[in-house]
Coordinates of C-alpha atoms in Angstrom, one line a residue:
X1 CA 245.7 -128.3 -102.0
X2 CA 244.7 -132.0 -101.9
X3 CA 243.6 -131.7 -98.2
X4 CA 241.7 -128.5 -99.0
X5 CA 239.9 -130.3 -101.8
X6 CA 239.1 -133.2 -99.5
X7 CA 237.8 -130.9 -96.8
X8 CA 235.7 -129.1 -99.4
X9 CA 234.3 -132.3 -100.7
X10 CA 233.4 -133.5 -97.2
X11 CA 231.8 -130.2 -96.5
X12 CA 229.8 -130.4 -99.8
X13 CA 228.8 -134.0 -99.0
X14 CA 227.6 -132.8 -95.6
X15 CA 225.5 -130.1 -97.2
X16 CA 224.0 -132.7 -99.6
X17 CA 223.1 -134.9 -96.7
X18 CA 221.6 -132.0 -94.8
X19 CA 219.6 -131.0 -97.8
X20 CA 218.5 -134.5 -98.5
X21 CA 217.3 -134.9 -94.9
X22 CA 215.1 -131.8 -95.3
X23 CA 213.5 -132.8 -98.6
X24 CA 213.1 -136.4 -97.3
X25 CA 210.4 -135.1 -95.0
X26 CA 207.4 -136.3 -97.0
X27 CA 203.7 -135.8 -96.6
X28 CA 203.6 -139.3 -95.1
X29 CA 206.0 -138.2 -92.4
X30 CA 203.9 -135.1 -91.7
X31 CA 200.7 -137.2 -91.5
X32 CA 202.5 -139.6 -89.1
X33 CA 203.4 -136.6 -86.9
X34 CA 199.8 -135.4 -86.9
X35 CA 198.6 -138.9 -85.8
X36 CA 201.1 -138.8 -83.0
X37 CA 199.8 -135.3 -82.0
X38 CA 203.3 -133.8 -82.7
X39 CA 201.7 -130.7 -84.2
X40 CA 204.6 -128.4 -84.2
X41 CA 206.7 -130.9 -85.9
X42 CA 203.9 -131.5 -88.5
X43 CA 203.5 -127.8 -89.1
X44 CA 207.2 -127.3 -89.7
X45 CA 207.2 -130.2 -92.2
X46 CA 204.0 -129.0 -94.0
X47 CA 205.1 -125.3 -94.2
X48 CA 208.3 -126.6 -95.9
X49 CA 206.2 -128.7 -98.2
X50 CA 203.8 -125.9 -99.1
X51 CA 206.8 -123.8 -100.0
X52 CA 208.8 -126.4 -102.0
X53 CA 205.7 -128.2 -103.5
X54 CA 203.3 -125.3 -103.8
X55 CA 201.3 -127.0 -106.5
X56 CA 200.2 -129.9 -104.3
X57 CA 196.9 -129.1 -102.7
X58 CA 197.3 -131.9 -100.2
X59 CA 200.1 -130.2 -98.4
X60 CA 197.9 -127.1 -97.8
X61 CA 195.0 -129.3 -96.6
X62 CA 197.0 -131.1 -93.9
X63 CA 198.6 -127.9 -92.7
X64 CA 195.1 -126.4 -92.4
X65 CA 193.9 -129.5 -90.6
X66 CA 196.7 -129.1 -88.1
X67 CA 195.6 -125.5 -87.5
X68 CA 192.1 -126.9 -86.9
X69 CA 193.4 -129.4 -84.4
X70 CA 195.1 -126.5 -82.5
X71 CA 191.9 -124.4 -82.6
X72 CA 193.3 -121.8 -85.0
X73 CA 190.2 -121.6 -87.2
X74 CA 191.1 -118.4 -89.1
X75 CA 194.6 -119.7 -90.0
X76 CA 193.1 -123.0 -91.2
X77 CA 190.7 -121.1 -93.4
X78 CA 193.5 -119.1 -95.0
X79 CA 195.5 -122.2 -95.7
X80 CA 192.6 -124.2 -97.2
X81 CA 191.9 -121.2 -99.5
X82 CA 195.5 -121.4 -100.7
X83 CA 195.0 -125.1 -101.3
X84 CA 192.1 -124.4 -103.6
X85 CA 194.1 -121.7 -105.4
X86 CA 196.7 -124.4 -106.0
X87 CA 194.1 -126.8 -107.3
X88 CA 190.5 -125.4 -107.8
X89 CA 189.3 -129.0 -107.8
X90 CA 190.8 -129.9 -104.4
X91 CA 188.2 -132.0 -102.7
X92 CA 190.2 -132.1 -99.5
X93 CA 190.5 -128.3 -99.1
X94 CA 186.7 -127.9 -99.7
X95 CA 186.3 -130.4 -96.9
X96 CA 188.5 -128.2 -94.8
X97 CA 186.5 -125.1 -95.6
X98 CA 183.4 -127.0 -94.7
X99 CA 184.9 -127.8 -91.3
X100 CA 185.8 -124.1 -90.8
X101 CA 182.2 -123.0 -91.7
X102 CA 180.7 -125.6 -89.4
X103 CA 182.9 -124.5 -86.4
X104 CA 181.9 -120.9 -87.3
X105 CA 178.2 -121.9 -87.0
X106 CA 177.7 -121.3 -90.8
X107 CA 175.7 -124.4 -91.5
X108 CA 174.8 -123.3 -95.1
X109 CA 178.5 -122.7 -95.9
X110 CA 179.5 -126.0 -94.3
X111 CA 176.9 -128.0 -96.4
X112 CA 177.9 -126.2 -99.6
X113 CA 181.6 -126.9 -99.1
X114 CA 181.0 -130.5 -98.0
X115 CA 178.8 -131.1 -101.1
X116 CA 181.6 -129.7 -103.3
X117 CA 184.2 -132.0 -101.6
X118 CA 182.1 -135.1 -102.2
X119 CA 181.3 -134.1 -105.8
X120 CA 185.0 -133.7 -106.5
X121 CA 186.2 -136.7 -104.5
X122 CA 185.6 -139.3 -107.3
X123 CA 187.3 -142.5 -106.2
X124 CA 189.4 -140.9 -103.5
X125 CA 188.3 -141.8 -100.0
X126 CA 190.2 -139.1 -98.0
X127 CA 187.6 -136.4 -98.7
X128 CA 184.9 -138.6 -97.4
X129 CA 187.0 -139.3 -94.3
X130 CA 187.6 -135.7 -93.5
X131 CA 184.1 -134.5 -94.2
X132 CA 183.0 -137.2 -91.7
X133 CA 185.6 -136.0 -89.2
X134 CA 184.5 -132.4 -89.7
X135 CA 181.0 -133.5 -88.6
X136 CA 182.6 -134.7 -85.3
X137 CA 184.3 -131.3 -84.6
X138 CA 182.6 -128.9 -82.1
X139 CA 179.1 -130.2 -81.4
X140 CA 179.2 -133.7 -83.0
X141 CA 176.6 -134.7 -85.6
X142 CA 177.1 -138.4 -85.5
X143 CA 174.4 -139.3 -88.0
X144 CA 175.8 -137.0 -90.7
X145 CA 179.3 -138.3 -90.1
X146 CA 178.2 -141.9 -90.3
X147 CA 176.2 -141.3 -93.6
X148 CA 179.2 -139.7 -95.4
X149 CA 181.7 -142.2 -94.1
X150 CA 179.6 -145.1 -95.3
X151 CA 179.5 -143.5 -98.7
X152 CA 183.3 -143.4 -98.6
X153 CA 183.4 -147.1 -97.7
X154 CA 181.2 -147.8 -100.7
X155 CA 183.9 -146.1 -102.8
X156 CA 186.6 -148.3 -101.2
X157 CA 186.3 -150.6 -98.2
X158 CA 190.1 -150.8 -97.9
X159 CA 191.0 -147.6 -96.2
X160 CA 191.5 -148.3 -92.4
X161 CA 191.3 -144.6 -91.5
X162 CA 187.7 -144.5 -92.8
X163 CA 186.8 -147.3 -90.4
X164 CA 188.5 -145.5 -87.5
X165 CA 186.6 -142.3 -88.3
X166 CA 183.4 -144.4 -88.5
X167 CA 184.1 -145.9 -85.1
X168 CA 184.6 -142.4 -83.7
X169 CA 181.2 -141.3 -85.1
X170 CA 179.5 -144.3 -83.6
X171 CA 181.2 -143.5 -80.3
X172 CA 179.7 -140.0 -80.1
X173 CA 176.3 -141.8 -80.2
X174 CA 177.4 -144.3 -77.5
X175 CA 176.9 -147.1 -80.0
X176 CA 179.8 -149.0 -78.5
X177 CA 179.3 -152.3 -80.3
X178 CA 179.3 -150.7 -83.7
X179 CA 182.3 -148.5 -82.8
X180 CA 184.4 -151.6 -81.7
X181 CA 183.5 -153.4 -84.9
X182 CA 184.6 -150.5 -87.0
X183 CA 187.9 -150.4 -85.1
X184 CA 188.3 -154.1 -85.6
X185 CA 187.7 -153.7 -89.3
X186 CA 190.4 -151.1 -89.4
X187 CA 192.9 -153.4 -87.7
X188 CA 192.1 -156.2 -90.1
X189 CA 193.3 -154.0 -93.0
X190 CA 196.2 -152.5 -91.0
X191 CA 197.2 -154.5 -87.9
X192 CA 199.7 -151.7 -87.1
X193 CA 196.9 -149.1 -86.6
X194 CA 197.7 -148.0 -83.1
X195 CA 195.0 -145.3 -83.3
X196 CA 192.4 -148.0 -83.6
X197 CA 193.6 -149.7 -80.4
X198 CA 193.6 -146.4 -78.6
X199 CA 190.0 -145.6 -79.8
X200 CA 188.9 -149.1 -78.6
X201 CA 190.3 -148.3 -75.2
X202 CA 188.2 -145.1 -75.1
X203 CA 185.1 -147.2 -75.9
X204 CA 185.8 -149.4 -72.9
X205 CA 186.4 -146.2 -70.8
X206 CA 182.9 -145.0 -71.7
X207 CA 181.6 -148.3 -70.4
X208 CA 183.6 -147.9 -67.2
X209 CA 185.5 -151.1 -68.1
X210 CA 188.9 -149.9 -66.8
X211 CA 190.8 -153.1 -67.2
X212 CA 189.8 -153.7 -70.8
X213 CA 190.6 -150.0 -71.5
X214 CA 194.1 -150.4 -70.1
X215 CA 194.7 -153.5 -72.2
X216 CA 193.9 -151.6 -75.4
X217 CA 196.3 -148.8 -74.5
X218 CA 199.0 -151.3 -73.8
X219 CA 198.3 -153.0 -77.1
X220 CA 198.7 -149.7 -78.9
X221 CA 202.0 -149.0 -77.2
X222 CA 203.2 -152.5 -78.2
X223 CA 202.6 -151.5 -81.8
X224 CA 204.3 -148.1 -81.3
X225 CA 206.0 -147.4 -78.0
X226 CA 206.2 -143.7 -78.9
X227 CA 202.5 -143.3 -79.8
X228 CA 201.7 -140.4 -77.5
X229 CA 197.9 -140.4 -77.8
X230 CA 197.8 -143.8 -76.0
X231 CA 199.4 -142.2 -72.9
X232 CA 197.0 -139.2 -73.1
X233 CA 193.9 -141.3 -73.3
X234 CA 195.3 -143.7 -70.6
X235 CA 195.8 -140.6 -68.4
X236 CA 192.2 -139.4 -69.0
X237 CA 190.9 -142.9 -68.3
X238 CA 192.7 -142.9 -65.0
X239 CA 191.0 -139.6 -64.2
X240 CA 187.6 -141.0 -64.9
X241 CA 188.5 -144.1 -62.9
X242 CA 189.4 -141.9 -60.0
X243 CA 186.0 -140.0 -60.3
X244 CA 184.0 -143.2 -60.4
X245 CA 186.0 -145.2 -57.8
X246 CA 186.7 -142.8 -54.9
X247 CA 188.7 -145.5 -52.9
X248 CA 191.3 -145.4 -55.7
X249 CA 191.1 -141.7 -56.5
X250 CA 194.4 -140.5 -55.1
X251 CA 196.5 -143.3 -56.7
X252 CA 194.8 -143.0 -60.1
X253 CA 195.1 -139.2 -60.2
X254 CA 198.8 -139.5 -59.6
X255 CA 199.2 -142.2 -62.2
X256 CA 197.3 -140.0 -64.6
X257 CA 199.7 -137.1 -64.1
X258 CA 202.6 -139.5 -64.8
X259 CA 201.1 -140.7 -68.0
X260 CA 200.2 -137.3 -69.2
X261 CA 203.8 -136.2 -68.5
X262 CA 204.9 -139.1 -70.7
X263 CA 202.5 -137.9 -73.4
X264 CA 204.0 -134.4 -73.3
X265 CA 207.5 -135.8 -73.6
X266 CA 206.5 -137.7 -76.8
X267 CA 204.9 -134.6 -78.4
X268 CA 206.7 -131.3 -79.2
X269 CA 205.7 -129.8 -75.8
X270 CA 204.2 -126.9 -77.7
X271 CA 202.0 -124.2 -76.2
X272 CA 198.9 -126.0 -77.6
X273 CA 200.0 -129.3 -75.9
X274 CA 200.6 -127.5 -72.6
X275 CA 197.2 -125.9 -72.9
X276 CA 195.7 -129.3 -73.3
X277 CA 197.7 -130.4 -70.3
X278 CA 196.3 -127.5 -68.4
X279 CA 192.8 -128.7 -69.2
X280 CA 193.8 -132.2 -68.0
X281 CA 195.1 -130.7 -64.7
X282 CA 191.8 -129.0 -64.2
X283 CA 189.9 -132.2 -64.8
X284 CA 192.2 -134.0 -62.3
X285 CA 191.6 -131.3 -59.7
X286 CA 195.3 -130.5 -59.5
X287 CA 194.7 -126.8 -59.0
X288 CA 198.1 -125.9 -57.5
X289 CA 199.9 -127.5 -60.4
X290 CA 197.5 -125.9 -62.8
X291 CA 198.1 -122.4 -61.4
X292 CA 201.9 -122.9 -61.8
X293 CA 201.5 -124.1 -65.4
X294 CA 198.9 -121.4 -66.3
X295 CA 201.1 -118.7 -64.7
X296 CA 204.1 -119.9 -66.8
X297 CA 202.0 -119.9 -70.0
X298 CA 200.6 -116.4 -69.3
X299 CA 204.1 -115.0 -69.0
X300 CA 205.2 -116.2 -72.4
X301 CA 205.7 -113.7 -75.2
X302 CA 202.4 -113.3 -77.1
X303 CA 200.8 -115.6 -74.6
X304 CA 197.8 -117.6 -75.7
X305 CA 194.7 -116.0 -74.0
X306 CA 193.5 -119.3 -72.8
X307 CA 196.3 -119.3 -70.3
X308 CA 194.3 -116.6 -68.4
X309 CA 191.2 -118.8 -68.3
X310 CA 193.1 -121.6 -66.6
X311 CA 194.9 -119.1 -64.3
X312 CA 191.5 -117.7 -63.2
X313 CA 190.0 -121.1 -62.6
X314 CA 192.9 -122.4 -60.6
X315 CA 193.6 -119.3 -58.6
X316 CA 189.9 -119.2 -57.5
X317 CA 190.0 -122.8 -56.5
X318 CA 193.3 -122.1 -54.6
X319 CA 191.7 -119.2 -52.7
X320 CA 193.9 -116.6 -54.5
X321 CA 191.0 -114.2 -55.2
X322 CA 193.1 -111.3 -56.4
X323 CA 194.9 -113.3 -59.1
X324 CA 191.6 -115.0 -60.1
X325 CA 189.9 -111.7 -60.6
X326 CA 192.8 -110.2 -62.6
X327 CA 193.2 -113.3 -64.8
X328 CA 189.4 -113.5 -65.5
X329 CA 189.4 -109.8 -66.5
X330 CA 192.3 -110.5 -68.9
X331 CA 190.6 -113.6 -70.4
X332 CA 187.2 -111.8 -70.9
X333 CA 188.9 -108.8 -72.6
X334 CA 191.5 -110.7 -74.7
X335 CA 189.4 -113.6 -75.8
X336 CA 187.4 -113.7 -79.0
X337 CA 183.8 -113.5 -77.9
X338 CA 183.1 -116.8 -79.7
X339 CA 185.6 -118.4 -77.3
X340 CA 183.8 -117.5 -74.2
X341 CA 182.0 -120.6 -72.8
X342 CA 179.3 -120.8 -70.0
X343 CA 181.9 -122.1 -67.6
X344 CA 183.8 -118.8 -67.9
X345 CA 180.7 -117.0 -66.7
X346 CA 180.3 -119.6 -63.9
X347 CA 183.7 -118.7 -62.5
X348 CA 183.4 -115.0 -63.2
X349 CA 180.2 -115.0 -61.2
X350 CA 181.8 -116.9 -58.3
X351 CA 184.8 -114.6 -58.4
X352 CA 182.5 -111.5 -58.2
X353 CA 180.6 -113.1 -55.3
X354 CA 183.9 -113.6 -53.5
X355 CA 184.6 -109.9 -54.1
X356 CA 181.1 -109.1 -52.7
X357 CA 180.1 -107.4 -56.0
X358 CA 176.6 -109.0 -55.8
X359 CA 175.1 -106.8 -58.5
X360 CA 177.7 -107.9 -61.1
X361 CA 177.6 -111.5 -59.8
X362 CA 173.8 -111.7 -60.1
X363 CA 174.0 -110.6 -63.7
X364 CA 176.8 -113.0 -64.5
X365 CA 175.2 -116.0 -62.8
X366 CA 171.8 -115.5 -64.4
X367 CA 173.6 -115.3 -67.8
X368 CA 175.4 -118.6 -66.9
X369 CA 172.2 -120.6 -66.1
X370 CA 170.6 -119.4 -69.3
X371 CA 173.5 -120.5 -71.4
X372 CA 174.1 -123.8 -69.6
X373 CA 171.0 -125.4 -68.1
X374 CA 173.1 -128.0 -66.3
X375 CA 174.4 -125.4 -63.9
X376 CA 171.5 -125.8 -61.5
X377 CA 173.7 -125.4 -58.4
X378 CA 174.1 -121.7 -59.2
X379 CA 170.5 -121.0 -58.5
X380 CA 171.3 -121.3 -54.8
X381 CA 173.7 -118.3 -55.1
X382 CA 171.2 -116.4 -57.2
X383 CA 168.5 -117.0 -54.6
X384 CA 170.7 -115.8 -51.7
X385 CA 171.5 -112.6 -53.6
X386 CA 167.8 -111.9 -54.3
X387 CA 166.9 -112.7 -50.7
X388 CA 169.5 -110.3 -49.3
X389 CA 168.1 -107.7 -51.6
X390 CA 164.6 -108.4 -50.2
X391 CA 163.3 -109.4 -53.6
X392 CA 161.5 -112.4 -52.2
X393 CA 159.5 -113.5 -55.1
X394 CA 162.6 -113.7 -57.3
X395 CA 164.4 -115.5 -54.4
X396 CA 161.6 -118.0 -54.2
X397 CA 161.7 -118.6 -58.0
X398 CA 165.5 -119.2 -57.8
X399 CA 165.2 -121.6 -54.9
X400 CA 162.5 -123.4 -56.8
X401 CA 164.8 -123.8 -59.8
X402 CA 167.6 -125.0 -57.4
X403 CA 165.6 -127.7 -55.7
X404 CA 164.4 -129.0 -59.1
X405 CA 167.8 -128.9 -60.9
X406 CA 170.5 -129.6 -58.2
X407 CA 171.4 -132.9 -56.6
X408 CA 172.7 -130.9 -53.7
X409 CA 169.4 -129.5 -52.6
X410 CA 168.3 -130.2 -49.0
X411 CA 165.0 -129.8 -47.1
X412 CA 166.4 -126.5 -45.8
X413 CA 166.4 -125.3 -49.4
X414 CA 162.8 -126.2 -49.8
X415 CA 162.1 -124.3 -46.6
X416 CA 164.0 -121.2 -48.0
X417 CA 161.8 -121.5 -51.1
X418 CA 158.6 -121.5 -49.0
X419 CA 159.9 -118.8 -46.7
X420 CA 160.7 -116.5 -49.7
X421 CA 157.3 -116.9 -51.2
X422 CA 155.6 -116.3 -47.8
X423 CA 157.5 -113.1 -47.4
X424 CA 156.8 -112.0 -51.0
X425 CA 153.1 -112.3 -50.3
X426 CA 153.4 -110.5 -47.0
X427 CA 155.2 -107.6 -48.7
X428 CA 152.4 -107.3 -51.2
X429 CA 149.8 -107.2 -48.4
X430 CA 151.8 -104.5 -46.6
X431 CA 152.6 -102.5 -49.8
X432 CA 151.9 -98.7 -49.6
X433 CA 152.2 -98.3 -53.3
X434 CA 149.5 -96.4 -55.2
X435 CA 147.6 -98.1 -56.6
X436 CA 148.0 -100.8 -54.0
X437 CA 148.9 -104.2 -55.7
X438 CA 146.5 -107.1 -55.3
X439 CA 148.3 -109.7 -53.3
X440 CA 149.0 -112.8 -55.4
X441 CA 147.6 -115.9 -53.6
X442 CA 149.7 -118.1 -56.0
X443 CA 152.6 -117.1 -53.9
X444 CA 151.0 -118.7 -50.8
X445 CA 150.2 -121.8 -52.9
X446 CA 153.9 -122.1 -53.9
X447 CA 155.0 -121.6 -50.3
X448 CA 152.6 -124.2 -49.1
X449 CA 153.8 -126.6 -51.8
X450 CA 157.4 -126.3 -50.6
X451 CA 156.4 -126.7 -46.9
X452 CA 154.1 -129.7 -47.7
X453 CA 157.1 -131.4 -49.5
X454 CA 159.2 -131.1 -46.3
X455 CA 156.5 -132.5 -44.1
X456 CA 156.1 -135.5 -46.5
X457 CA 159.8 -136.3 -46.1
X458 CA 160.2 -136.2 -42.3
X459 CA 159.0 -138.9 -39.9
X460 CA 157.2 -136.4 -37.6
X461 CA 155.9 -133.0 -38.5
X462 CA 158.5 -130.2 -38.2
X463 CA 157.2 -127.5 -35.8
X464 CA 158.8 -124.6 -37.7
X465 CA 157.3 -125.7 -41.0
X466 CA 153.9 -126.4 -39.3
X467 CA 154.0 -122.9 -37.8
X468 CA 154.6 -121.2 -41.2
X469 CA 151.9 -123.3 -42.9
X470 CA 149.6 -122.0 -40.2
X471 CA 150.7 -118.5 -40.7
X472 CA 150.3 -118.6 -44.5
X473 CA 146.8 -119.9 -44.2
X474 CA 146.1 -117.2 -41.6
X475 CA 147.2 -114.6 -44.2
X476 CA 144.3 -115.9 -46.4
X477 CA 141.8 -115.0 -43.7
X478 CA 142.3 -111.2 -44.3
X479 CA 139.9 -110.3 -41.5
X480 CA 139.8 -112.0 -38.1
X481 CA 136.3 -110.6 -37.5
X482 CA 135.2 -112.7 -40.4
X483 CA 137.4 -115.7 -39.7
X484 CA 137.0 -118.8 -41.9
X485 CA 139.3 -121.2 -40.1
X486 CA 141.8 -121.9 -42.9
X487 CA 144.7 -122.0 -40.5
X488 CA 142.8 -123.9 -37.7
X489 CA 144.1 -127.5 -38.5
X490 CA 147.7 -126.3 -38.8
X491 CA 147.6 -124.4 -35.5
X492 CA 146.0 -127.4 -33.8
X493 CA 148.8 -129.6 -35.3
X494 CA 151.4 -127.1 -34.0
X495 CA 150.0 -127.4 -30.5
X496 CA 150.1 -131.1 -30.7
X497 CA 153.7 -131.5 -32.0
X498 CA 155.0 -128.7 -29.7
X499 CA 153.5 -130.3 -26.5
X500 CA 154.9 -133.6 -27.5
X501 CA 158.4 -132.2 -27.1
X502 CA 160.4 -133.3 -24.1
X503 CA 161.4 -129.7 -23.4
X504 CA 159.3 -126.7 -24.5
X505 CA 161.5 -123.7 -25.0
X506 CA 160.6 -120.1 -24.6
X507 CA 160.3 -119.7 -28.4
X508 CA 158.0 -122.6 -28.5
X509 CA 155.8 -121.0 -25.8
X510 CA 155.4 -117.8 -28.0
X511 CA 154.3 -120.0 -30.9
X512 CA 151.9 -121.9 -28.7
X513 CA 150.4 -118.5 -27.6
X514 CA 150.0 -117.6 -31.2
X515 CA 148.2 -120.8 -31.9
X516 CA 145.9 -120.5 -28.9
X517 CA 145.1 -116.9 -29.8
X518 CA 144.0 -118.0 -33.3
X519 CA 141.8 -120.7 -31.8
X520 CA 140.4 -118.1 -29.4
X521 CA 139.5 -115.8 -32.3
X522 CA 137.9 -118.7 -34.2
X523 CA 135.8 -119.6 -31.1
X524 CA 134.8 -116.0 -30.6
X525 CA 134.0 -114.8 -34.1
X526 CA 133.1 -118.0 -35.9
X527 CA 131.7 -120.4 -33.3
X528 CA 130.3 -117.6 -31.1
X529 CA 131.4 -119.6 -28.1
X530 CA 132.8 -117.2 -25.5
X531 CA 133.6 -119.9 -22.9
X532 CA 135.8 -121.7 -25.5
X533 CA 137.3 -118.4 -26.6
X534 CA 138.2 -117.5 -23.0
X535 CA 139.8 -120.9 -22.5
X536 CA 142.0 -120.5 -25.5
X537 CA 142.9 -116.9 -24.9
X538 CA 143.8 -117.9 -21.3
X539 CA 146.2 -120.6 -22.6
X540 CA 147.7 -118.0 -25.0
X541 CA 148.3 -115.6 -22.1
X542 CA 149.8 -118.4 -19.9
X543 CA 152.3 -119.2 -22.6
X544 CA 153.1 -115.6 -23.4
X545 CA 151.8 -112.9 -21.0
X546 CA 152.6 -110.3 -23.7
X547 CA 150.5 -111.9 -26.5
X548 CA 148.7 -108.9 -28.0
X549 CA 145.6 -110.8 -29.1
X550 CA 145.0 -112.3 -25.7
X551 CA 145.6 -109.0 -24.0
X552 CA 143.1 -107.3 -26.3
X553 CA 140.5 -110.0 -25.7
X554 CA 140.7 -109.7 -21.9
X555 CA 140.7 -105.9 -22.1
X556 CA 137.5 -106.0 -24.1
X557 CA 136.0 -108.6 -21.8
X558 CA 136.8 -106.8 -18.6
X559 CA 135.8 -103.4 -19.8
X560 CA 132.7 -102.3 -17.9
X561 CA 129.5 -102.0 -19.9
X562 CA 128.3 -98.4 -20.6
X563 CA 125.4 -97.3 -18.3
X564 CA 122.1 -96.4 -19.9
X565 CA 120.8 -92.8 -20.1
X566 CA 117.7 -91.1 -19.1
X567 CA 116.7 -93.5 -16.4

């Protein structure tokens, strides 16, 4: 009996210790987990706290904030609402609802909730901090964030997290000196603020000062060896280093992957953390690894739809077109329309092009460039589709956008622009529509502008460009019998640059014949100089015996005169 009592006592004691361990998980522990980006751990703690301490609105706020960090906006809104039900004067939860409204593009709702949060804050600094941080979510509004954070500091200048948030706000505006000072002020209050050290490292990364950046991450880890965000930011710094210093790219990318793996080991390795890792792999150009990770994520029960986005991207980059198309279709159908970003359309269009579905690709790519004006490279694909469809004016417009927006544009692209406009004008001239359209001479002006640009960039005139400049000015003549000579200087230049070649090819000879035939027509109809006309038409026939204009001239010239009547 005694032994049984002892065993029961030990068991009871064990239960007490287990229970004590659960309830020892305080809000401070949860906040520490949030700072370390251990979101699953933080959520577990906070769900327990909202159940056991349902009257404390703070518990609901921080749980909602975790949902925001993980991009679950609807869940965050529901929790913040519960926080206000627990305490109708909860400034923090009004700050949370303001953040939700702002992410939902409800600016009036955001402002109303932020105002309520500040009104209710009193002498508490946390509402100011989180309203400031809310302004940095989505598309940052640095000015608004700075204004509210400075109001918080006026309430109390002894909250280090206010200074860290202020530094983050300055960082969005690239005001690096102000940002570093704010982080230094945070460290003066709390020398153990590893987050301030990490944030300072990010500032130096923005300035491409890799060594200084690394030193800050090392300093953060000296404060807390298990502070995961230091490894994540260090990894992302290595990626930028690799992009900016190609000679070190391979080594830095590999180091980045190692550091990110370390970050994952220090977090809860949740789906959200793995999705962030997927984003990192994409930035690192590790498409094989990304496809493996995205495939695993997509096969999980109730898979997060974002896994299909990464699977589509990586499969396309790896040449796995079938998987890319299937994954992109899954992402586009499963995702909330608000989650679709311009880059999704970018890849969707490229996938459709690969599948030779040019009609769908054209629609998608045009949507992409309207949504994201930085995607200038896509105009080349748009132009090629229009050109293949013989819609030359639209092709010319697309090439014009391409050469003005893309850093990859070459002189060949300027030629394609000019060529497209030239054919567009020719089509209008040849149109058999009723009523017949009036040919738009602006098309010729645009074509000539593109051709002239090429000639301004080459050391000697390009014969092909010179030929088409001559032809487009010849199109302006309309009637050879009333020739004005618009094309004359260009055909003369064509003869000059062609004859200067070491070897004159058969194609060159045909072009020479065309030039001499034009000069023959000018001499015949404008100058009324038959000797000069005969000379030029002769040269045209010598270069191309089948030149129609030369043949026509000599047929007319050699035709016997009609005899008079009634003699």
